[in-house]
Short mmCIF file of C-alpha atoms in Angstrom, two decimals:
data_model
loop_
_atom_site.label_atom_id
_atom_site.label_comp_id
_atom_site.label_asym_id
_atom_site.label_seq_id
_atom_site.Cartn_x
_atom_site.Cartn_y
_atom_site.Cartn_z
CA UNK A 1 -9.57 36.77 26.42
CA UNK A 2 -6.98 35.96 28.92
CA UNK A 3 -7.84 38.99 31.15
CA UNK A 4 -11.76 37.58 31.01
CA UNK A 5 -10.64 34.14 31.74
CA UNK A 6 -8.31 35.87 34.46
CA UNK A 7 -5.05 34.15 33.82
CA UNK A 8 -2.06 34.79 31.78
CA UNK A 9 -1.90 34.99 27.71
CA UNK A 10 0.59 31.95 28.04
CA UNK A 11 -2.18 30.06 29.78
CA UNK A 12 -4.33 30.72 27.14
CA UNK A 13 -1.98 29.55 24.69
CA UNK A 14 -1.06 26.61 26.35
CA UNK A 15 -5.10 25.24 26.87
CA UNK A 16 -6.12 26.16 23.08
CA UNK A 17 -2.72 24.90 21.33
CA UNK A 18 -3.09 21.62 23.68
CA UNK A 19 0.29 22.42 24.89
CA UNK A 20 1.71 21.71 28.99
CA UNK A 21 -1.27 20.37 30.47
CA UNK A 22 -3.11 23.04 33.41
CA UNK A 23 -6.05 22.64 35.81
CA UNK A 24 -9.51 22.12 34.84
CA UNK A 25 -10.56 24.73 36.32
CA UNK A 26 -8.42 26.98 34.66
CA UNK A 27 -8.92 25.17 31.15
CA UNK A 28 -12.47 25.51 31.20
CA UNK A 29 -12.21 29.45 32.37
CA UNK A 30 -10.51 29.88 29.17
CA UNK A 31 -12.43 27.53 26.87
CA UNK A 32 -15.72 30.16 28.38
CA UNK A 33 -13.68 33.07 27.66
CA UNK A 34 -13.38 31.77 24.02
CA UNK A 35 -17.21 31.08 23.04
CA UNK A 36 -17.78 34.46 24.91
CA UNK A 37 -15.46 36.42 22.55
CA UNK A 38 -16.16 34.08 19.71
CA UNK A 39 -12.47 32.76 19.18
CA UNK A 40 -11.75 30.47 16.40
CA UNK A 41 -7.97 29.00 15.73
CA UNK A 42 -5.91 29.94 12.96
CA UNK A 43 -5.34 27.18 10.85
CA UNK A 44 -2.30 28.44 9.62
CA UNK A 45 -0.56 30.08 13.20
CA UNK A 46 -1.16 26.26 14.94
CA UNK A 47 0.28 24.59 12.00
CA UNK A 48 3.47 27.00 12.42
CA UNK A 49 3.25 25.93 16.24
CA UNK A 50 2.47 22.39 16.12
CA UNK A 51 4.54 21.66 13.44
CA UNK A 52 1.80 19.46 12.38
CA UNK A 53 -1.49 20.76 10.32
CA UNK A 54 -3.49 17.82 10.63
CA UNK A 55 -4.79 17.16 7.09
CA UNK A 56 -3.69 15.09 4.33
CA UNK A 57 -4.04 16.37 0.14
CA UNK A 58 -5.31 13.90 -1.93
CA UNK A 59 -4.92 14.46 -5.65
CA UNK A 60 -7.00 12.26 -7.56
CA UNK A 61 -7.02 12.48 -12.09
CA UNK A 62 -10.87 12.39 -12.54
CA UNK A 63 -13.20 13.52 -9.51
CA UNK A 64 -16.54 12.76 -11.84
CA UNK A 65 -15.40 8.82 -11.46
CA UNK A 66 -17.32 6.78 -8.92
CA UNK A 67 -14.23 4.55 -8.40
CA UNK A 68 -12.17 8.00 -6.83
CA UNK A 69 -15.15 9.37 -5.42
CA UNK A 70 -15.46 6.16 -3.82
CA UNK A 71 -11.60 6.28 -2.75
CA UNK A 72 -11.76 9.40 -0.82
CA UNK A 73 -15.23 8.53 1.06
CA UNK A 74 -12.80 5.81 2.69
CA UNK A 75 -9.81 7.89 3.31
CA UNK A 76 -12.22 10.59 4.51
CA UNK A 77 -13.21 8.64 7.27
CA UNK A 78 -10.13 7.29 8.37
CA UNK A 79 -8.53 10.43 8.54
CA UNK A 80 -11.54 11.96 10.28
CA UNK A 81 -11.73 9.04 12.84
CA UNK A 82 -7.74 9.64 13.62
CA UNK A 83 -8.48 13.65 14.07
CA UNK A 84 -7.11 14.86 10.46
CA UNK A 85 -9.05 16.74 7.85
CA UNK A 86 -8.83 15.90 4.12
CA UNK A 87 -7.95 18.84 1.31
CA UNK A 88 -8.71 17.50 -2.76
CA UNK A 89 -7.83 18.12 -6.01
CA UNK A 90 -8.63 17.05 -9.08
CA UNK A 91 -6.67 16.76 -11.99
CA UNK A 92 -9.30 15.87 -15.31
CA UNK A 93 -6.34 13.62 -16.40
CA UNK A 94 -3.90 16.34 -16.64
CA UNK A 95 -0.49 15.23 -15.83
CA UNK A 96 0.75 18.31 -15.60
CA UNK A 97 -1.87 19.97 -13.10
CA UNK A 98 -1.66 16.78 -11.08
CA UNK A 99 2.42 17.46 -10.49
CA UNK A 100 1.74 21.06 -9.82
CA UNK A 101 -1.38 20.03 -7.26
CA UNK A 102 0.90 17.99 -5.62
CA UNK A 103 4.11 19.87 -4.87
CA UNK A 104 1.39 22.76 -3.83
CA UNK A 105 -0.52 20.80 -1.82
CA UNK A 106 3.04 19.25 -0.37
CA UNK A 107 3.67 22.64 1.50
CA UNK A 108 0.52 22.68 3.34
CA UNK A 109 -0.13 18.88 4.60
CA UNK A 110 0.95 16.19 7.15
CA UNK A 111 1.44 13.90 3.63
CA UNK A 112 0.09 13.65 0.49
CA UNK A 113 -2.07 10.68 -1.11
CA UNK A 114 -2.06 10.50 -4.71
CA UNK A 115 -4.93 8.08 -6.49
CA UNK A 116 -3.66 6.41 -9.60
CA UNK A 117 -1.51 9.45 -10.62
CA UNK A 118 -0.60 10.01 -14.30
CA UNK A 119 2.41 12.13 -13.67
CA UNK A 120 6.22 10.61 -15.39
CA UNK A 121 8.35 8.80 -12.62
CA UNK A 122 10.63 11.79 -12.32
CA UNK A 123 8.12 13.83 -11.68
CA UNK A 124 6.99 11.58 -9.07
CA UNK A 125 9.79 11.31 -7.61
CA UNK A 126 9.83 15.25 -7.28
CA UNK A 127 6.55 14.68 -5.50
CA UNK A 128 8.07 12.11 -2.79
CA UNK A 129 11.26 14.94 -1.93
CA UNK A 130 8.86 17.35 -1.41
CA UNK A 131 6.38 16.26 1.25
CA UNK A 132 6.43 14.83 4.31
CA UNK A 133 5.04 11.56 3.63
CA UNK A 134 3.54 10.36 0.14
CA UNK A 135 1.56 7.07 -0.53
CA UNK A 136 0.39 6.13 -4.06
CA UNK A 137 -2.78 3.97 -4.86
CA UNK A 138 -2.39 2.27 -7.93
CA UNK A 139 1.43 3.02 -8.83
CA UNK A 140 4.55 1.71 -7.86
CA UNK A 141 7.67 4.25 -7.13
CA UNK A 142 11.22 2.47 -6.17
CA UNK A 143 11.62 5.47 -3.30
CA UNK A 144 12.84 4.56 0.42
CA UNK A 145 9.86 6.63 1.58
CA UNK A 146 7.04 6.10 -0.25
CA UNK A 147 3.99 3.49 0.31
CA UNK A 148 1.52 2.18 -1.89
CA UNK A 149 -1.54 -0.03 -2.59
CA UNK A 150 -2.24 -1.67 -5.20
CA UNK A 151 -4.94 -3.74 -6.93
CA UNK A 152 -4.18 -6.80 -8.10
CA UNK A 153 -5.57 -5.62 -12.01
CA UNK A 154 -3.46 -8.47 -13.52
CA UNK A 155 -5.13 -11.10 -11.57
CA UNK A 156 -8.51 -9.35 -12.43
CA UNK A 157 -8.23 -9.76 -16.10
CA UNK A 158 -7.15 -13.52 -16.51
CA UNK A 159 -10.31 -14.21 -13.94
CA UNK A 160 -12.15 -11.98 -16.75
CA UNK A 161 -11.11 -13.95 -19.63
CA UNK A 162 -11.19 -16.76 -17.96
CA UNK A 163 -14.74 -16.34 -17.64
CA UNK A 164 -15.14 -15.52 -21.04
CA UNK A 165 -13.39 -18.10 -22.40
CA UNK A 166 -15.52 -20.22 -20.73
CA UNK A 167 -18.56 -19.19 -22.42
CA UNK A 168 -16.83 -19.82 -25.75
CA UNK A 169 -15.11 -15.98 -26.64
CA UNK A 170 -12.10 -16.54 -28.22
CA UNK A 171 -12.10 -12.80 -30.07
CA UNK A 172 -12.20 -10.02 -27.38
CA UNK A 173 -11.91 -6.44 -27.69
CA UNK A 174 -10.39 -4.28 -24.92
CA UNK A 175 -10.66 -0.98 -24.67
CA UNK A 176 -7.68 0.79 -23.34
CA UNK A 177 -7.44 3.31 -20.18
CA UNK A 178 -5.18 6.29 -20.25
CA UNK A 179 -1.60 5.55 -21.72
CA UNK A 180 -0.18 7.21 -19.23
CA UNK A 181 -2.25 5.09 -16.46
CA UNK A 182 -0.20 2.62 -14.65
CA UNK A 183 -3.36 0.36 -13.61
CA UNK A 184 -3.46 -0.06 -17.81
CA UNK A 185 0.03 -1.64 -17.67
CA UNK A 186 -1.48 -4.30 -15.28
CA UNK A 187 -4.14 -4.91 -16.83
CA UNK A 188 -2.74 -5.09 -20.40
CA UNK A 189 -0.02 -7.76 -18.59
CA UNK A 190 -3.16 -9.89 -17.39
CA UNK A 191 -3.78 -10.70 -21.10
CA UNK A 192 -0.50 -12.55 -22.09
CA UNK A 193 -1.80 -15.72 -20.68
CA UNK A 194 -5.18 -15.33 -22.13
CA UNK A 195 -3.80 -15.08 -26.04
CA UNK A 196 -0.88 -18.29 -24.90
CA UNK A 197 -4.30 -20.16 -24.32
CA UNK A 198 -5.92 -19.10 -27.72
CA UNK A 199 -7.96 -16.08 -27.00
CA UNK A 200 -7.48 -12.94 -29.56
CA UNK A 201 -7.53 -9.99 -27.35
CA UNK A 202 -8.03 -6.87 -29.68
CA UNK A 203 -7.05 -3.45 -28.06
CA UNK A 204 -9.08 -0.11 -28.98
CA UNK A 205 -7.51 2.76 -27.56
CA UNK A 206 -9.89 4.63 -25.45
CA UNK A 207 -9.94 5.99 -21.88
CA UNK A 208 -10.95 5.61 -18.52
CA UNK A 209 -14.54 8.08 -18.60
CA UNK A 210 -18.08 7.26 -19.64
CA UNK A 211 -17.41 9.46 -22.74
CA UNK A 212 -13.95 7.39 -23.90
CA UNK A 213 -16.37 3.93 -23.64
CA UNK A 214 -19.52 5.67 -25.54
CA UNK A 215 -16.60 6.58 -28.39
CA UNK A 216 -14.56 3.89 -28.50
CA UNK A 217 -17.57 1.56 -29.39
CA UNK A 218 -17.80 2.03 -33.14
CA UNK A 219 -14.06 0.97 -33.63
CA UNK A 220 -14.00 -1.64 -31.49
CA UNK A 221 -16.73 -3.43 -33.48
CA UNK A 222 -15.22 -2.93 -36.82
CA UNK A 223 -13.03 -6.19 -35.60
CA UNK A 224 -16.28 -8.04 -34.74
CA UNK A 225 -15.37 -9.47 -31.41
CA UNK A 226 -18.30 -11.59 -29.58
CA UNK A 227 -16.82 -10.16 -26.08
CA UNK A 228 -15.64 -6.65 -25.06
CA UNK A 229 -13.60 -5.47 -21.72
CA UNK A 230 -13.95 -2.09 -20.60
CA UNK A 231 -11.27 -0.63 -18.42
CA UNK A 232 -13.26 0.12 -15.84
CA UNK A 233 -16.81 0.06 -15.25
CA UNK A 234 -17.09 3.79 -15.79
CA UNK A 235 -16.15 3.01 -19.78
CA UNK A 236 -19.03 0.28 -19.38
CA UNK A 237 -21.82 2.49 -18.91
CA UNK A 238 -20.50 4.44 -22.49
CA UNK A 239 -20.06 1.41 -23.89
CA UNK A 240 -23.74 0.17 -22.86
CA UNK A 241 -25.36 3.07 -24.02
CA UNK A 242 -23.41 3.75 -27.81
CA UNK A 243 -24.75 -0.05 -28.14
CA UNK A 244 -28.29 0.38 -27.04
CA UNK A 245 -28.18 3.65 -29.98
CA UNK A 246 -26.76 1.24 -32.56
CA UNK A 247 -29.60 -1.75 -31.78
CA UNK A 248 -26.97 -3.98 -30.47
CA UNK A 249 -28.35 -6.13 -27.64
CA UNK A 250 -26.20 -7.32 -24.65
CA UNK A 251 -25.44 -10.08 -24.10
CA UNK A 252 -27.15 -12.03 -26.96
CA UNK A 253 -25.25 -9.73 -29.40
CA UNK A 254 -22.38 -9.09 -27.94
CA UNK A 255 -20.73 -9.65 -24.04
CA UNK A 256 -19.34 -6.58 -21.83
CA UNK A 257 -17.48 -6.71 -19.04
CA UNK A 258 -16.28 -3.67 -16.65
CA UNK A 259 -13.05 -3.22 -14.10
CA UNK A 260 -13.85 -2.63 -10.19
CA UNK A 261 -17.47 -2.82 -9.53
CA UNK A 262 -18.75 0.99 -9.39
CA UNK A 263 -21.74 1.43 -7.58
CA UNK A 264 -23.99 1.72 -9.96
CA UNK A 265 -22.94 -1.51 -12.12
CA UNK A 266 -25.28 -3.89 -10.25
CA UNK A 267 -28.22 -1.92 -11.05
CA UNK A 268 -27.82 -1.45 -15.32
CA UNK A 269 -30.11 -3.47 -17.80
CA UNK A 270 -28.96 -5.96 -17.89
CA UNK A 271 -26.84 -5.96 -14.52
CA UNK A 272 -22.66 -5.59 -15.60
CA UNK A 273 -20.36 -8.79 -14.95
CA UNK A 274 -17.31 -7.18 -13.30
CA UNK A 275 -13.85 -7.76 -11.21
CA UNK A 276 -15.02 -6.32 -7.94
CA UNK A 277 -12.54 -4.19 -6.35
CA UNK A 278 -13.42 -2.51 -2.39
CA UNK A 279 -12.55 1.48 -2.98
CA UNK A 280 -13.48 1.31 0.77
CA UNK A 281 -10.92 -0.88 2.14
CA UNK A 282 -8.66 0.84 -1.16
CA UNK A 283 -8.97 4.55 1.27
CA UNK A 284 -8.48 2.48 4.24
CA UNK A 285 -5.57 0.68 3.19
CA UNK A 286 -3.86 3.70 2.20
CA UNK A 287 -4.56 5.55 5.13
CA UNK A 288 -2.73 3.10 7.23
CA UNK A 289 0.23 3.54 5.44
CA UNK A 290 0.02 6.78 7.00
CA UNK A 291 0.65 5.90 10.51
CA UNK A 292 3.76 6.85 11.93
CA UNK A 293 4.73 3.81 13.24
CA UNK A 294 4.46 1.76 9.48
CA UNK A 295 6.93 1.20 7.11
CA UNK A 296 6.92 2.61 3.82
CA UNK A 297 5.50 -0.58 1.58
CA UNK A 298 3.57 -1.74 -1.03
CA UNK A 299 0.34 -3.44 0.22
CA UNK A 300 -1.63 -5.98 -2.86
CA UNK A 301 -5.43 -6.12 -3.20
CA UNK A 302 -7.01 -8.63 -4.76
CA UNK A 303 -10.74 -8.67 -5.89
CA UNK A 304 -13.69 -10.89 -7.33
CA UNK A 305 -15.11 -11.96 -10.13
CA UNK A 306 -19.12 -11.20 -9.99
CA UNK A 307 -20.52 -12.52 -12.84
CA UNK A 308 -23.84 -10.49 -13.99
CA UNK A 309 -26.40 -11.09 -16.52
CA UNK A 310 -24.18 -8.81 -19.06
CA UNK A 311 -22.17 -12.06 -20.02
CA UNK A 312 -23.25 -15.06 -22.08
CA UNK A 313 -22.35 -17.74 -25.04
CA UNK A 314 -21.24 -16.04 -28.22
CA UNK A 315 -23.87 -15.61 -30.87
CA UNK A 316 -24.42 -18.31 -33.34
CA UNK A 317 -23.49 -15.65 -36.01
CA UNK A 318 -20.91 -12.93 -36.04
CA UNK A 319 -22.23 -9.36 -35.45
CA UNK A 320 -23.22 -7.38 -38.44
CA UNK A 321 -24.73 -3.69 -37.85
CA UNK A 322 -27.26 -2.67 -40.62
CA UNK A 323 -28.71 -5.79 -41.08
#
């Protein structure tokens, strides 16, 4: 190449590396000589001499989940529009793989982005010495280094039972995300002034995918609530469908309410009342954090409530399946 372009192989470097600027005349000579030969870069030889590979990992527990999806179409373009490229994994809720991901990803990237991760605080904090730069959505970690954003999941379920109460629920079944899930801590801390004020909030251990809400359904109606909150609006749509099988009818038999407004939750029969959360400005937010020039902090999002025709007064009498 550099004897077609008819300069020197540190010339040739220097233009395709971006390195000490040269003429035009010469750059363009060797950007010719390139196409010509059919060059392509090696990832791997400019990270070594840039120091710098220009992508970002993002691990994220449950790819098949609008809400992450939803995440990383945000971050996507952000990074894209500042000249990095994006590498994901996904974990399926595995702790475990998401630690191992993450320190393997760490070796390869600018800095690493982790979506709600599931790993122990040690672990995390394995994470944060091994990469460059790490920023959390949805979890907190007391490191000098390490960003976040968060959603404001506490605020999100008073405004939900709020609402409810409102309408006249006083018994209310929630159905729990992962244990492990810090976004469930918030959310279960959002309830304390709900039951002060008189509302019975009933928790059914469940999950955070469409499955978890389909099989959490039958328990959470042996405690006959009038109301139930899903964890996100993911465990809604399982939730809506196990009660369509059994012949229960929302909302004149019983209310539902989901967690961050997926996509799809303003188009279900009947349309699902929800605390509306922006994935997009979620990705953007976090990408910020990645700027050089920002401090590692913790950035709070709140959302809205957008009350749907899947909420209404309790029924006159008290659920009974089978009759």
């Amino acid at each position: 190449m550099a004897r077609l372009a008819e300069v020197s192989t540190a010339t040739v470097s220097r233009v395709l590396s971006g390195g000490k600027p040269v003429s035009t005349q010469v750059a363009d000579r060797v950007r010719a000589a390139a196409q010509e030969v059919g060059y392509r870069p090696n990832p791997a030889a400019q990270t070594l001499l840039r120091g710098s590979s220009q992508t970002v990992g993002v691990v994220a527990p449950d790819l098949a989940n609008p809400y992450f999806a939803e995440i990383l179409k945000g971050v996507a373009a952000e990074a894209s529009a500042d000249g990095h490229h994006t590498l994901v994994a996904g974990t399926d809720e595995d702790a475990e793989r998401e630690y191992r991901s993450a320190i393997e990803l760490a070796r390869w990237v600018d800095g690493l982005l982790l979506c709600a991760p599931r790993m122990s605080t040690p672990r995390l904090k394995e994470v944060a010495e091994a990469s460059r730069k790490l920023v959390l959505i949805n979890r907190v970690l007391r490191h000098p280094s390490v960003g976040a954003v968060v959603v404001d999941y506490h605020h999100g379920v008073r405004l939900l039972c709020e609402h409810l109460g409102s309408l006249g629920h006083k018994r209310i079944a929630y159905l729990e995300g992962p244990p492990q899930a810090w976004s469930d801590q918030q959310r279960q801390r959002g309830f304390r002034a709900p039951e002060s004020a008189g509302q019975t909030i009933i928790r059914v251990p469940c999950g955070s995918a469409l499955r978890d809400g389909y099989r959490a359904v039958d328990e959470a109606l042996t405690h006959r609530p009038t109301a139930l909150i899903a964890f996100n609006d993911h465990v809604a749509l399982g939730v809506f469908s196990r009660l369509r099988e059994l012949g229960v009818t929302i909302p004149d038999d019983i209310s539902v309410v989901g967690i961050d407004d997926a996509p799809m939750s303003a188009h279900t029969n009947p349309g699902l009342t929800t605390y509306a959360v922006s994935t997009v400005e979620l990705g953007r937010l976090a990408w910020q954090h990645f700027n050089p020039t920002s401090s590692p902090t913790t950035t709070h999002l709140s959302g809205e409530l957008l009350m749907r025709a899947s909420t209404t007064r309790p029924p006159r009498r008290a659920l009974r399946l089978g009759q």
